[in-house]
Each structure stands twice: as C-alpha cells, then as structure tokens.
mmCIF file of C-alpha atoms and ligand atoms in Angstrom:
data_model
loop_
_atom_site.group_PDB
_atom_site.id
_atom_site.type_symbol
_atom_site.label_atom_id
_atom_site.label_comp_id
_atom_site.label_asym_id
_atom_site.label_seq_id
_atom_site.Cartn_x
_atom_site.Cartn_y
_atom_site.Cartn_z
ATOM 1 C CA UNK A 1 34.349 271.138 127.349
ATOM 2 C CA UNK A 2 31.935 273.968 127.927
ATOM 3 C CA UNK A 3 28.997 273.469 130.445
ATOM 4 C CA UNK A 4 25.850 274.504 128.852
ATOM 5 C CA UNK A 5 22.600 275.193 130.309
ATOM 6 C CA UNK A 6 19.385 276.667 129.398
ATOM 7 C CA UNK A 7 17.115 279.312 131.292
ATOM 8 C CA UNK A 8 13.831 281.224 131.262
ATOM 9 C CA UNK A 9 14.392 284.565 129.060
ATOM 10 C CA UNK A 10 12.307 285.621 131.430
ATOM 11 C CA UNK A 11 11.216 283.763 134.602
ATOM 12 C CA UNK A 12 8.202 284.252 135.190
ATOM 13 C CA UNK A 13 9.286 284.433 139.234
ATOM 14 C CA UNK A 14 10.737 287.850 138.639
ATOM 15 C CA UNK A 15 14.749 286.305 139.820
ATOM 16 C CA UNK A 16 13.099 284.498 142.975
ATOM 17 C CA UNK A 17 15.440 281.794 141.996
ATOM 18 C CA UNK A 18 12.529 279.209 141.888
ATOM 19 C CA UNK A 19 12.782 278.026 138.040
ATOM 20 C CA UNK A 20 14.687 274.751 137.912
ATOM 21 C CA UNK A 21 18.179 276.286 136.320
ATOM 22 C CA UNK A 22 19.143 278.129 139.434
ATOM 23 C CA UNK A 23 18.926 273.845 141.204
ATOM 24 C CA UNK A 24 21.663 272.906 137.916
ATOM 25 C CA UNK A 25 23.777 275.765 138.234
ATOM 26 C CA UNK A 26 23.791 275.629 142.222
ATOM 27 C CA UNK A 27 25.551 272.340 141.438
ATOM 28 C CA UNK A 28 27.696 273.240 139.235
ATOM 29 C CA UNK A 29 29.148 275.750 141.643
ATOM 30 C CA UNK A 30 28.891 273.562 144.267
ATOM 31 C CA UNK A 31 31.329 271.375 142.188
ATOM 32 C CA UNK A 32 33.461 274.534 140.826
ATOM 33 C CA UNK A 33 32.205 273.739 137.275
ATOM 34 C CA UNK A 34 32.455 276.890 134.835
ATOM 35 C CA UNK A 35 28.965 277.496 132.710
ATOM 36 C CA UNK A 36 27.372 279.370 129.812
ATOM 37 C CA UNK A 37 23.492 279.915 129.881
ATOM 38 C CA UNK A 38 20.989 279.633 126.521
ATOM 39 C CA UNK A 39 18.702 281.849 127.538
ATOM 40 C CA UNK A 40 15.022 280.836 125.264
ATOM 41 C CA UNK A 41 12.076 281.972 124.993
ATOM 42 C CA UNK A 42 8.461 280.117 125.679
ATOM 43 C CA UNK A 43 8.077 280.031 122.175
ATOM 44 C CA UNK A 44 11.743 279.169 121.339
ATOM 45 C CA UNK A 45 11.198 276.353 124.180
ATOM 46 C CA UNK A 46 8.555 274.125 121.806
ATOM 47 C CA UNK A 47 11.105 274.772 119.085
ATOM 48 C CA UNK A 48 12.299 272.052 116.831
ATOM 49 C CA UNK A 49 15.638 272.686 118.362
ATOM 50 C CA UNK A 50 15.861 272.795 121.936
ATOM 51 C CA UNK A 51 12.868 269.994 121.339
ATOM 52 C CA UNK A 52 16.229 268.287 120.221
ATOM 53 C CA UNK A 53 17.078 268.901 123.771
ATOM 54 C CA UNK A 54 14.388 268.600 125.974
ATOM 55 C CA UNK A 55 11.710 266.317 124.569
ATOM 56 C CA UNK A 56 8.677 268.172 126.448
ATOM 57 C CA UNK A 57 9.990 271.554 125.213
ATOM 58 C CA UNK A 58 10.936 272.812 128.725
ATOM 59 C CA UNK A 59 14.449 274.508 130.918
ATOM 60 C CA UNK A 60 16.728 273.210 131.697
ATOM 61 C CA UNK A 61 18.274 271.348 129.454
ATOM 62 C CA UNK A 62 23.048 270.198 129.876
ATOM 63 C CA UNK A 63 25.133 270.588 126.951
ATOM 64 C CA UNK A 64 28.605 269.448 127.632
ATOM 65 C CA UNK A 65 30.583 268.168 123.965
ATOM 66 C CA UNK A 66 28.050 265.905 122.683
ATOM 67 C CA UNK A 67 26.278 264.986 126.031
ATOM 68 C CA UNK A 68 22.906 265.865 125.942
ATOM 69 C CA UNK A 69 20.883 266.484 128.977
ATOM 70 C CA UNK A 70 17.525 266.730 130.705
ATOM 71 C CA UNK A 71 15.221 266.287 134.073
ATOM 72 C CA UNK A 72 17.096 268.479 136.854
ATOM 73 C CA UNK A 73 17.736 264.771 138.510
ATOM 74 C CA UNK A 74 19.565 263.405 135.604
ATOM 75 C CA UNK A 75 21.489 266.410 135.216
ATOM 76 C CA UNK A 76 22.361 267.172 139.006
ATOM 77 C CA UNK A 77 23.192 263.050 139.131
ATOM 78 C CA UNK A 78 25.485 263.598 136.519
ATOM 79 C CA UNK A 79 27.313 266.744 138.255
ATOM 80 C CA UNK A 80 27.154 265.141 141.032
ATOM 81 C CA UNK A 81 29.059 261.780 139.706
ATOM 82 C CA UNK A 82 31.446 263.793 137.873
ATOM 83 C CA UNK A 83 32.825 266.096 140.326
ATOM 84 C CA UNK A 84 33.823 266.712 144.027
ATOM 85 C CA UNK A 85 31.721 267.684 146.461
ATOM 86 C CA UNK A 86 28.024 266.450 145.817
ATOM 87 C CA UNK A 87 28.112 262.841 147.142
ATOM 88 C CA UNK A 88 30.164 260.905 149.500
ATOM 89 C CA UNK A 89 32.973 258.458 148.442
ATOM 90 C CA UNK A 90 31.691 255.795 151.095
ATOM 91 C CA UNK A 91 29.387 253.829 148.745
ATOM 92 C CA UNK A 92 26.592 253.310 150.971
ATOM 93 C CA UNK A 93 26.852 256.840 152.146
ATOM 94 C CA UNK A 94 26.536 257.806 148.561
ATOM 95 C CA UNK A 95 23.588 255.324 148.312
ATOM 96 C CA UNK A 96 21.440 257.064 150.509
ATOM 97 C CA UNK A 97 22.433 260.385 149.418
ATOM 98 C CA UNK A 98 21.147 259.153 145.333
ATOM 99 C CA UNK A 99 17.801 258.422 147.683
ATOM 100 C CA UNK A 100 17.459 261.242 149.232
ATOM 101 C CA UNK A 101 17.959 263.105 145.133
ATOM 102 C CA UNK A 102 15.114 260.931 144.073
ATOM 103 C CA UNK A 103 12.821 261.527 148.225
ATOM 104 C CA UNK A 104 13.206 264.834 146.682
ATOM 105 C CA UNK A 105 11.802 265.072 143.251
ATOM 106 C CA UNK A 106 9.776 261.404 144.113
ATOM 107 C CA UNK A 107 7.884 261.947 147.288
ATOM 108 C CA UNK A 108 8.534 265.560 148.045
ATOM 109 C CA UNK A 109 8.236 267.675 145.078
ATOM 110 C CA UNK A 110 4.659 265.967 143.513
ATOM 111 C CA UNK A 111 2.955 266.842 145.853
ATOM 112 C CA UNK A 112 4.484 270.722 146.243
ATOM 113 C CA UNK A 113 3.546 271.235 142.507
ATOM 114 C CA UNK A 114 -0.383 269.929 143.252
ATOM 115 C CA UNK A 115 -0.310 272.815 145.756
ATOM 116 C CA UNK A 116 1.425 275.481 142.684
ATOM 117 C CA UNK A 117 -1.709 273.714 140.654
ATOM 118 C CA UNK A 118 -4.285 274.323 142.847
ATOM 119 C CA UNK A 119 -2.659 277.925 143.796
ATOM 120 C CA UNK A 120 -2.150 278.908 140.199
ATOM 121 C CA UNK A 121 -3.945 276.974 137.946
ATOM 122 C CA UNK A 122 -6.903 275.788 139.240
ATOM 123 C CA UNK A 123 -7.705 278.995 141.598
ATOM 124 C CA UNK A 124 -10.617 280.546 139.337
ATOM 125 C CA UNK A 125 -12.351 276.748 139.718
ATOM 126 C CA UNK A 126 -15.585 276.592 140.890
ATOM 127 C CA UNK A 127 -14.261 273.899 143.710
ATOM 128 C CA UNK A 128 -10.603 275.497 144.510
ATOM 129 C CA UNK A 129 -11.314 276.298 147.576
ATOM 130 C CA UNK A 130 -12.842 273.325 149.251
ATOM 131 C CA UNK A 131 -10.030 271.219 147.429
ATOM 132 C CA UNK A 132 -7.017 273.948 148.215
ATOM 133 C CA UNK A 133 -6.777 272.529 152.023
ATOM 134 C CA UNK A 134 -6.227 269.065 150.692
ATOM 135 C CA UNK A 135 -3.808 269.979 148.563
ATOM 136 C CA UNK A 136 -1.750 271.867 151.634
ATOM 137 C CA UNK A 137 -2.732 268.980 154.201
ATOM 138 C CA UNK A 138 -0.800 266.470 151.765
ATOM 139 C CA UNK A 139 2.174 268.765 151.732
ATOM 140 C CA UNK A 140 1.244 268.574 155.099
ATOM 141 C CA UNK A 141 1.661 265.422 155.992
ATOM 142 C CA UNK A 142 5.037 265.105 153.954
ATOM 143 C CA UNK A 143 6.832 268.031 155.907
ATOM 144 C CA UNK A 144 6.331 266.283 159.278
ATOM 145 C CA UNK A 145 7.551 263.007 157.838
ATOM 146 C CA UNK A 146 10.727 264.556 156.414
ATOM 147 C CA UNK A 147 11.628 267.573 159.828
ATOM 148 C CA UNK A 148 10.957 264.119 161.784
ATOM 149 C CA UNK A 149 13.563 262.192 159.778
ATOM 150 C CA UNK A 150 16.210 265.067 159.852
ATOM 151 C CA UNK A 151 15.683 266.272 163.334
ATOM 152 C CA UNK A 152 18.279 267.923 164.793
ATOM 153 C CA UNK A 153 21.121 267.033 162.384
ATOM 154 C CA UNK A 154 22.393 270.428 159.792
ATOM 155 C CA UNK A 155 21.835 267.969 157.072
ATOM 156 C CA UNK A 156 19.637 264.778 155.964
ATOM 157 C CA UNK A 157 22.444 262.003 156.402
ATOM 158 C CA UNK A 158 26.090 263.835 157.435
ATOM 159 C CA UNK A 159 27.938 265.987 155.096
ATOM 160 C CA UNK A 160 26.182 268.136 152.517
ATOM 161 C CA UNK A 161 25.394 265.626 149.649
ATOM 162 C CA UNK A 162 23.388 266.405 146.033
ATOM 163 C CA UNK A 163 19.837 264.651 148.378
ATOM 164 C CA UNK A 164 20.877 268.183 150.636
ATOM 165 C CA UNK A 165 20.430 270.275 147.093
ATOM 166 C CA UNK A 166 17.891 268.401 145.727
ATOM 167 C CA UNK A 167 15.019 268.954 148.748
ATOM 168 C CA UNK A 168 15.872 272.461 149.613
ATOM 169 C CA UNK A 169 15.158 273.361 146.102
ATOM 170 C CA UNK A 170 12.007 271.562 146.137
ATOM 171 C CA UNK A 171 11.188 273.161 149.201
ATOM 172 C CA UNK A 172 11.950 276.380 148.494
ATOM 173 C CA UNK A 173 9.110 276.468 145.965
ATOM 174 C CA UNK A 174 6.887 275.608 149.198
ATOM 175 C CA UNK A 175 7.426 279.127 150.525
ATOM 176 C CA UNK A 176 5.217 281.672 148.883
ATOM 177 C CA UNK A 177 3.077 279.151 150.370
ATOM 178 C CA UNK A 178 3.910 279.625 154.187
ATOM 179 C CA UNK A 179 3.806 276.252 154.522
ATOM 180 C CA UNK A 180 7.414 276.010 155.134
ATOM 181 C CA UNK A 181 7.290 278.055 158.426
ATOM 182 C CA UNK A 182 4.674 276.146 160.194
ATOM 183 C CA UNK A 183 7.404 274.242 160.196
ATOM 184 C CA UNK A 184 10.526 275.515 161.822
ATOM 185 C CA UNK A 185 13.085 272.889 161.324
ATOM 186 C CA UNK A 186 13.052 273.092 157.776
ATOM 187 C CA UNK A 187 12.783 276.361 156.857
ATOM 188 C CA UNK A 188 16.174 276.340 159.082
ATOM 189 C CA UNK A 189 17.355 273.704 156.958
ATOM 190 C CA UNK A 190 15.747 275.100 153.375
ATOM 191 C CA UNK A 191 18.163 278.471 154.456
ATOM 192 C CA UNK A 192 21.265 276.579 155.817
ATOM 193 C CA UNK A 193 21.212 275.692 152.273
ATOM 194 C CA UNK A 194 20.664 278.915 151.283
ATOM 195 C CA UNK A 195 23.474 280.324 152.297
ATOM 196 C CA UNK A 196 25.836 278.539 150.921
ATOM 197 C CA UNK A 197 28.087 280.298 149.273
ATOM 198 C CA UNK A 198 27.426 278.143 146.151
ATOM 199 C CA UNK A 199 23.990 278.444 146.250
ATOM 200 C CA UNK A 200 24.375 281.957 146.585
ATOM 201 C CA UNK A 201 26.500 282.017 143.466
ATOM 202 C CA UNK A 202 23.716 280.588 141.753
ATOM 203 C CA UNK A 203 20.856 282.323 143.234
ATOM 204 C CA UNK A 204 22.306 285.879 142.271
ATOM 205 C CA UNK A 205 23.487 283.933 138.399
ATOM 206 C CA UNK A 206 20.030 284.002 137.770
ATOM 207 C CA UNK A 207 18.608 287.574 139.227
ATOM 208 C CA UNK A 208 20.990 289.317 136.843
ATOM 209 C CA UNK A 209 19.295 288.104 134.267
ATOM 210 C CA UNK A 210 15.647 288.027 135.831
ATOM 211 C CA UNK A 211 16.034 291.725 137.352
ATOM 212 C CA UNK A 212 17.198 293.315 134.251
HETATM 213 N N1 GTB B 301 10.845 267.569 135.431
HETATM 214 C C1 GTB B 301 11.458 268.671 135.036
HETATM 215 C C2 GTB B 301 12.424 268.886 135.462
HETATM 216 O O1 GTB B 301 13.056 268.928 136.367
HETATM 217 O O2 GTB B 301 13.447 269.373 134.651
HETATM 218 C C3 GTB B 301 10.850 269.071 134.944
HETATM 219 C C4 GTB B 301 11.300 271.159 134.339
HETATM 220 C C5 GTB B 301 9.572 271.659 133.614
HETATM 221 O O3 GTB B 301 8.852 272.373 134.796
HETATM 222 N N2 GTB B 301 10.549 272.836 133.955
HETATM 223 C C6 GTB B 301 10.162 274.058 134.002
HETATM 224 C C7 GTB B 301 9.390 274.167 131.853
HETATM 225 O O4 GTB B 301 9.999 274.943 131.697
HETATM 226 C C8 GTB B 301 10.444 275.814 134.592
HETATM 227 S S1 GTB B 301 11.039 274.730 135.990
HETATM 228 N N3 GTB B 301 8.656 275.365 131.601
HETATM 229 C C9 GTB B 301 7.840 275.306 130.549
HETATM 230 C C10 GTB B 301 7.178 274.786 130.019
HETATM 231 O O5 GTB B 301 6.534 273.391 130.389
HETATM 232 O O6 GTB B 301 6.783 274.916 128.820
HETATM 233 C C11 GTB B 301 9.179 275.505 136.837
HETATM 234 C C12 GTB B 301 8.959 277.042 137.227
HETATM 235 C C13 GTB B 301 7.921 277.186 136.625
HETATM 236 C C14 GTB B 301 7.971 279.072 137.253
HETATM 237 C C15 GTB B 301 8.100 279.283 138.478
HETATM 238 N N4 GTB B 301 7.597 280.445 139.321
HETATM 239 O O7 GTB B 301 7.578 280.938 138.255
HETATM 240 O O8 GTB B 301 7.501 280.519 140.165
HETATM 241 C C16 GTB B 301 8.966 278.286 139.596
HETATM 242 C C17 GTB B 301 9.141 277.149 138.598
#
C-alpha cells in the first residue's frame, strides 16, 4: 500500500531538515519503505481537507490505505512496529528503545522548543534577554544528563533504534543555537545519526523540495 506523508510546500528553514517530516522520512528510509509526499502550504494546512488528517493543522501526516496518522512519535512508532530495522526483537530491549522515543519527545524536546520559542517568537519582548539564559540552562541540564547516560556508547541502548532516530532528530533542532557543541559526545552522537545512509537520503529528499 502506498504511503503518503505531508510536508511543508516550503519549509521556513530553507532545507536544513529541521521540520518534522524529516524524522518520518528517515524512519521510512531506515525501514526501506517507499513513500510519496504531498506538499501543503501554510494556508492549506488550516483548511478542512488537511484538518481531517491533522486536527491541529500541522505537518507531517501519514496515510497508508485507510490509516491516517499524525504526531511524529506515533508515526515513527507505527513504522518501527511494522518493519524491520528500527526496534530490537528482544521484548525488553524493544521496550527500552520505545522508552527512548518517549524520552526524546517528552523530556528532551520540550526545553529545546522553549529555547526556539524564546529566541524566535519572544526575542523582541522586553524581558527576553533576562529569560533566555534561564531557558538555555534548562536545555544544558538535560544535555548534561543525556550525555552522562550516553557515555562512550555509540547509541543510547545497544544497536541503533527508533529511540536514537527520535533523539538525534530532536537534538538537531539545537544546532543553530551552538548549545550542542558544548557537549562534544552528543555532537558526535548526532553526527553519527546524520551519517547514516537512510538519514542522508531523507535529508536530500527534503532539500530537493526546499532548496529549489
Ligand atoms: N507534535 C507534533 C509532531 O511531532 O508531529 C508537532 C508537529 C509540528 O510542530 N509541525 C510543524 C507545523 O506544521 C512543522 S515541524 N507547523 C505549522 C503550524 O503549526 O501552523 C516544526 C518546525 C517548523 C519549522 C522549523 N524550521 O523552520 O526550522 C522547524 C520545525
């Protein structure tokens, strides 16, 4: 069954791969699943046709026959559950990999999003300069904890999994801030993720649309 995802007609990042369709593309590439992409404008995302797929009027969405999904966590989990390559067979290792997916989305991404909001949406507020260091320190706290757990390992728990895919995707959003470089082991971890052929294909596919 053909898989169709949605992505920005033109991503505001100009092809840096930071929009969330990249993590879905990456999962599909790791799982060796072909997919099509329907590009949507910011206006079309808020129209009834797209709202039927995504209640919050966002990208990405995922369609596979009668199945319609939104939320990248659910989409990547669905792909990982149904195809080899993203979750270990051993039940406990699988549960731990899923735990890392949730950790990426629920414990690491929120402070990173706070930073993005503080810089981009609130940067001109009179209190912004006072708040920014506090927000950055909350990101640093999570990165300190994460790098302590990663240690010298290549991936978070044994072989590369959907947990790493999600964590690397979340950490990539930090790159423009320079904060990632304060944590060399995490910067190297992200670079290992980016070096994977599946990520390279996913990145190139979104770049082809956004750099045109
Ligand atoms: N929790 C949802 C998920 O994980 O799927 C969040 C989905 C989401 O935030 N989608 C964004 C969106 O559709 C695109 S990815 N925004 C439009 C809207 O809400 O109206 C977020 C994003 C946007 C832009 C950049 N960038 O330019 O660097 C990076 C990430």
